[in-house]
Amino acid sequence: MTGTIPLAGVIGHPVAHSRSPRLHGFWLSRMGLPGHYVPLDVAPADLAAVLAALPRAGFRGVNVTTPHKEAALALATGATDRARRIGAANTLTFRSDGGFDADCTDGEGFIANLRHARPDWRVDAGPVAVYGAGGAARAVLDALLADGAAEIRLTNRTRTRAEALRDAFGPVIRVVDWADAATLANGAATLVNTTSLGMAGQPPFDLPLVGIAPAALATDIVYAPRDTPFLRAARASGADTVDGLGMLLYQAVPGFAAWFGQTPVVDAETRASVLAS
Ligand code: ATR
């Protein structure tokens, strides 16, 4: 593909809401690199055919988002260990001989966001409280464990989903019933909301966050709005907070580097670029 302008994009259904085209477009233009990154609205029934055809049209790779993350992993020629553990892919890189490799960079983005915001943050500083056991929680838990978490307390409205994650990831995770979720924050050094509570249009997060450890760090995977009920409650209880937008930005770095050849920097300008309407 030497001599062609590299193409990449994001496949979703719907996909119009995705901020990834704005983000990658900003990096391409700031770094003066040739390339285009486009939104691709693909119905589930068409995913395999589209993934087979895109490399022939000059695409180096794609991000995949809801509802394609699990299906993309199943279709991949190769996959990273973390994508297999998480059971989902968000970053696909096409091979020159056909097929594609799948990775899941959501957990890496999650950790990078915390590290850049609070360089002294350590996952083993104390218990980690995780709210929610959906798809996003899998990537968050995998990253917390890979980083060396010693104790993770996990609660979810539907308890069986939390138990399934404990069974998959091991006994460092302790399941706490949603009815007892008020105890989760007690002594916690890191707190993470992975539920959709607090997202625009969803009910607010309203569990009490009391007794958290001094200098605790709280973060929310919800980034619209930036300041969520969860982050406000955590701050009121004395925690430092990091909003979820950074996770979205950092998870995009490995794909951009693979497809366009240079590693982009996440900074205030990058944040502003995806927030601009
Ligand atoms: P994602 O891939 O973004 O994690 P998901 O798999 O649909 O999306 O998970 C959404 C999470 O938010 C789940 O933990 C869900 O709890 P359930 O497993 O019980 O559905 C949680 N969630 C959504 N609405 C909720 C509500 N009203 N109260 C409590 N938890 C809620």
Coordinates of C-alpha atoms and ligand atoms in Angstrom, one line a residue:
M1 CA 0.0 0.0 0.0
T2 CA 3.1 2.3 -0.3
G3 CA 2.2 5.5 -1.9
T4 CA -1.5 5.5 -0.9
I5 CA -3.1 7.8 1.6
P6 CA -3.7 5.7 4.8
L7 CA -7.4 5.3 5.7
A8 CA -8.9 4.3 9.0
G9 CA -12.3 4.7 10.7
V10 CA -14.7 3.6 13.3
I11 CA -17.4 1.0 12.7
G12 CA -20.5 1.2 14.8
H13 CA -24.3 1.0 14.4
P14 CA -25.2 3.8 14.9
V15 CA -22.0 5.7 14.7
A16 CA -22.9 9.3 14.2
H17 CA -22.4 10.1 17.9
S18 CA -18.8 8.8 17.9
R19 CA -16.1 11.4 18.7
S20 CA -13.3 9.3 17.2
P21 CA -13.4 10.9 13.7
R22 CA -12.9 14.3 15.3
L23 CA -10.1 13.0 17.6
H24 CA -8.1 11.3 14.8
G25 CA -8.8 14.1 12.4
F26 CA -7.4 16.6 15.0
W27 CA -4.2 14.5 15.4
L28 CA -3.7 14.0 11.7
S29 CA -3.9 17.7 11.1
R30 CA -1.8 18.8 14.0
M31 CA 0.9 16.3 13.1
G32 CA 0.7 17.1 9.5
L33 CA 0.2 13.5 8.5
P34 CA -1.5 12.3 5.3
G35 CA -4.6 10.2 6.1
H36 CA -8.3 10.2 6.7
Y37 CA -10.5 8.7 9.5
V38 CA -14.1 8.2 8.8
P39 CA -17.3 7.0 10.6
L40 CA -18.7 3.8 9.1
D41 CA -22.3 2.8 10.0
V42 CA -22.4 -1.0 9.4
A43 CA -25.3 -3.3 10.3
P44 CA -24.2 -6.4 12.2
A45 CA -25.1 -8.7 9.3
D46 CA -22.6 -6.8 7.1
L47 CA -19.7 -6.6 9.5
A48 CA -17.7 -9.6 8.1
A49 CA -18.1 -8.5 4.5
V50 CA -17.1 -4.9 5.3
L51 CA -14.0 -6.0 7.3
A52 CA -13.0 -8.2 4.4
A53 CA -13.4 -5.4 1.9
L54 CA -11.9 -2.4 3.7
P55 CA -8.2 -3.4 3.3
R56 CA -8.7 -3.6 -0.5
A57 CA -10.0 0.0 -0.4
G58 CA -6.8 1.3 1.4
F59 CA -7.8 1.0 5.0
R60 CA -5.0 0.2 7.4
G61 CA -7.4 -0.6 10.3
V62 CA -10.5 0.5 12.2
N63 CA -11.9 1.0 15.6
V64 CA -15.0 -0.9 16.4
T65 CA -17.7 0.2 18.9
T66 CA -21.1 -0.9 20.0
P67 CA -22.6 -3.4 18.9
H68 CA -19.6 -4.9 17.1
K69 CA -16.9 -5.4 19.8
E70 CA -17.5 -9.1 20.5
A71 CA -18.2 -10.0 16.8
A72 CA -15.0 -8.3 15.6
L73 CA -13.0 -10.4 18.0
A74 CA -14.6 -13.6 16.8
L75 CA -13.8 -12.7 13.2
A76 CA -10.2 -11.8 13.9
T77 CA -7.2 -13.7 12.5
G78 CA -5.2 -13.0 15.6
A79 CA -5.9 -11.3 18.9
T80 CA -3.9 -9.9 21.8
D81 CA -4.2 -11.8 25.1
R82 CA -6.0 -8.8 26.7
A83 CA -8.6 -8.8 24.0
R84 CA -9.2 -12.5 24.6
R85 CA -9.4 -12.0 28.3
I86 CA -11.8 -9.1 27.9
G87 CA -13.8 -10.9 25.2
A88 CA -14.1 -7.8 23.0
A89 CA -12.0 -5.8 20.5
N90 CA -12.0 -2.0 19.8
T91 CA -8.9 -1.7 17.6
L92 CA -8.4 -3.8 14.4
T93 CA -5.3 -3.7 12.2
F94 CA -5.4 -5.2 8.8
R95 CA -2.6 -7.6 7.6
S96 CA -1.0 -7.1 4.3
D97 CA -1.8 -10.7 3.4
G98 CA -5.5 -10.6 4.4
G99 CA -7.2 -11.0 7.8
F100 CA -6.8 -8.7 10.7
D101 CA -5.4 -8.5 14.3
A102 CA -7.7 -7.5 17.1
D103 CA -6.8 -5.6 20.3
C104 CA -8.8 -4.1 23.1
T105 CA -7.1 -0.8 24.3
D106 CA -10.0 0.4 26.6
G107 CA -8.2 -0.8 29.8
E108 CA -4.9 0.7 28.7
G109 CA -6.7 4.0 28.1
F110 CA -8.4 3.7 31.5
I111 CA -5.1 3.3 33.3
A112 CA -3.2 5.9 31.2
N113 CA -5.9 8.5 32.0
L114 CA -5.4 7.9 35.7
R115 CA -1.6 7.9 35.5
H116 CA -1.4 11.2 33.6
A117 CA -3.9 12.9 35.8
R118 CA -2.4 11.7 39.1
P119 CA 1.2 10.4 38.5
D120 CA 1.5 9.2 42.1
W121 CA -1.6 7.0 41.8
R122 CA -1.0 3.4 42.7
V123 CA -3.6 0.6 42.1
D124 CA -2.3 -1.2 45.2
A125 CA -2.6 1.8 47.5
G126 CA -5.8 0.2 49.0
P127 CA -9.1 -1.5 48.0
V128 CA -10.6 -0.6 44.7
A129 CA -14.4 -0.2 44.5
V130 CA -15.9 -0.9 41.1
Y131 CA -19.6 -0.1 40.4
G132 CA -21.1 -2.0 37.4
A133 CA -20.3 -5.3 35.7
G134 CA -21.1 -4.6 32.0
G135 CA -18.9 -4.6 28.9
A136 CA -16.8 -1.6 30.1
A137 CA -16.2 -3.2 33.5
R138 CA -14.5 -6.1 31.9
A139 CA -11.8 -3.9 30.3
V140 CA -11.5 -1.9 33.5
L141 CA -11.1 -5.0 35.7
D142 CA -8.6 -6.6 33.4
A143 CA -6.5 -3.4 33.4
L144 CA -6.7 -3.0 37.2
L145 CA -5.6 -6.6 37.7
A146 CA -2.8 -6.4 35.2
D147 CA -1.6 -3.3 37.0
G148 CA -1.4 -5.2 40.3
A149 CA -4.6 -4.6 42.2
A150 CA -4.7 -6.5 45.4
E151 CA -8.4 -6.2 46.3
I152 CA -11.3 -5.3 44.1
R153 CA -14.8 -4.9 45.4
L154 CA -17.4 -5.3 42.7
T155 CA -21.1 -4.5 42.9
N156 CA -23.7 -4.6 40.2
R157 CA -27.5 -4.3 40.1
T158 CA -27.7 -7.7 38.5
R159 CA -25.5 -9.7 40.9
T160 CA -25.0 -12.7 38.5
R161 CA -23.0 -10.5 36.0
A162 CA -20.6 -9.5 38.8
E163 CA -20.2 -13.1 39.8
A164 CA -19.5 -14.1 36.2
L165 CA -16.7 -11.5 36.2
R166 CA -15.3 -12.8 39.4
D167 CA -15.3 -16.3 38.0
A168 CA -13.6 -15.1 34.9
F169 CA -10.9 -12.9 36.5
G170 CA -10.3 -14.6 39.9
P171 CA -10.7 -14.1 43.6
V172 CA -8.9 -10.7 43.8
I173 CA -12.5 -9.6 42.9
R174 CA -15.0 -9.8 45.8
V175 CA -18.6 -9.4 44.9
V176 CA -20.8 -7.2 47.1
D177 CA -24.5 -7.2 46.7
W178 CA -26.1 -4.1 45.2
A179 CA -28.2 -3.8 48.4
D180 CA -25.0 -3.5 50.4
A181 CA -23.2 -1.3 47.9
A182 CA -23.0 1.5 50.4
T183 CA -20.2 -0.4 52.1
L184 CA -18.1 -0.6 48.9
A185 CA -16.5 2.9 49.4
N186 CA -15.5 2.3 53.0
G187 CA -11.7 2.5 53.1
A188 CA -11.5 2.4 49.2
A189 CA -8.4 4.1 47.7
T190 CA -9.7 3.9 44.1
L191 CA -13.3 4.2 43.0
V192 CA -14.6 3.6 39.5
N193 CA -18.1 4.0 38.1
T194 CA -18.5 1.7 35.1
T195 CA -22.4 1.8 35.1
S196 CA -24.3 4.1 32.8
L197 CA -25.8 5.9 35.8
G198 CA -25.2 9.6 35.5
M199 CA -24.9 9.6 31.7
A200 CA -27.0 12.2 30.0
G201 CA -30.5 10.8 29.8
Q202 CA -29.9 8.1 32.4
P203 CA -30.8 8.1 36.1
P204 CA -28.2 9.6 38.4
F205 CA -25.7 7.6 40.4
D206 CA -27.1 7.9 43.9
L207 CA -25.2 5.4 46.1
P208 CA -23.5 6.9 49.1
L209 CA -19.7 7.2 48.9
V210 CA -18.8 7.5 52.6
G211 CA -15.6 6.5 54.5
I212 CA -13.3 6.6 51.5
A213 CA -9.5 6.6 52.2
P214 CA -7.6 9.9 52.4
A215 CA -6.2 10.9 49.0
A216 CA -8.5 8.4 47.2
L217 CA -8.9 8.7 43.5
A218 CA -12.3 8.4 41.8
T219 CA -13.0 8.1 38.1
D220 CA -16.1 7.6 35.9
I221 CA -16.2 6.0 32.5
V222 CA -19.2 8.3 31.8
Y223 CA -17.8 11.5 30.0
A224 CA -21.0 13.1 28.9
P225 CA -21.5 15.1 31.1
R226 CA -17.9 15.5 32.1
D227 CA -18.7 16.2 35.7
T228 CA -21.0 13.4 36.8
P229 CA -23.1 12.8 40.0
F230 CA -20.5 10.0 40.9
L231 CA -17.6 12.4 40.6
R232 CA -19.4 15.1 42.6
A233 CA -20.2 12.7 45.4
A234 CA -16.6 11.4 45.5
R235 CA -15.3 14.9 45.7
A236 CA -17.7 15.8 48.5
S237 CA -16.3 12.8 50.4
G238 CA -12.7 14.1 49.9
A239 CA -11.5 12.2 46.8
D240 CA -9.6 13.5 43.9
T241 CA -11.5 13.0 40.7
V242 CA -10.6 12.3 37.0
D243 CA -13.2 12.5 34.4
G244 CA -13.8 9.8 31.8
L245 CA -12.9 11.8 28.7
G246 CA -9.2 10.9 29.0
M247 CA -10.0 7.2 28.7
L248 CA -11.6 7.8 25.4
L249 CA -8.6 9.8 24.2
Y250 CA -5.9 7.4 25.4
Q251 CA -7.6 4.3 24.1
A252 CA -7.3 5.8 20.6
V253 CA -3.5 6.2 20.8
P254 CA -2.3 2.6 19.9
G255 CA -4.6 2.5 16.8
F256 CA -3.5 5.9 15.5
A257 CA 0.1 4.9 15.9
A258 CA -0.4 1.6 14.1
W259 CA -2.3 3.0 11.2
F260 CA -0.7 6.4 10.7
G261 CA 2.8 5.7 11.8
Q262 CA 3.3 8.2 14.7
T263 CA 2.3 8.2 18.3
P264 CA -0.1 11.1 19.1
V265 CA 0.0 13.2 22.3
V266 CA -3.0 13.6 24.5
D267 CA -3.1 17.2 25.9
A268 CA -5.6 20.0 26.6
E269 CA -5.8 20.9 22.9
T270 CA -6.8 17.3 22.2
R271 CA -9.5 17.4 24.8
A272 CA -10.8 20.7 23.4
S273 CA -10.9 19.2 19.8
V274 CA -13.3 16.5 20.7
L275 CA -15.5 18.7 22.9
A276 CA -16.0 21.4 20.2
S277 CA -19.3 21.1 18.6
Ligands
ATR1 P1 -21.3 -1.1 29.0 O1 -20.7 -1.9 27.8 O2 -21.2 0.4 28.7 O3 -20.7 -1.4 30.3 P2 -23.6 -2.5 29.6 O4 -22.9 -3.8 29.3 O5 -25.0 -2.4 29.1 O6 -22.9 -1.3 29.0 O7 -23.6 -2.2 31.2 C1 -24.2 -1.2 31.8 C2 -23.9 -1.2 33.3 O8 -24.7 -0.2 33.9 C3 -24.3 -2.5 33.9 O9 -23.5 -2.7 35.1 C4 -25.8 -2.2 34.4 O10 -26.2 -3.0 35.4 P3 -27.0 -4.4 35.1 O11 -25.9 -5.4 34.7 O12 -27.8 -4.7 36.3 O13 -27.9 -4.1 33.9 C5 -25.6 -0.8 34.9 N1 -26.8 0.0 34.9 C6 -27.5 0.5 33.9 N2 -28.7 1.1 34.3 C7 -28.7 0.9 35.7 C8 -29.6 1.3 36.7 N3 -30.7 2.0 36.4 N4 -29.3 1.0 38.0 C9 -28.2 0.3 38.3 N5 -27.3 -0.1 37.3 C10 -27.5 0.2 36.0

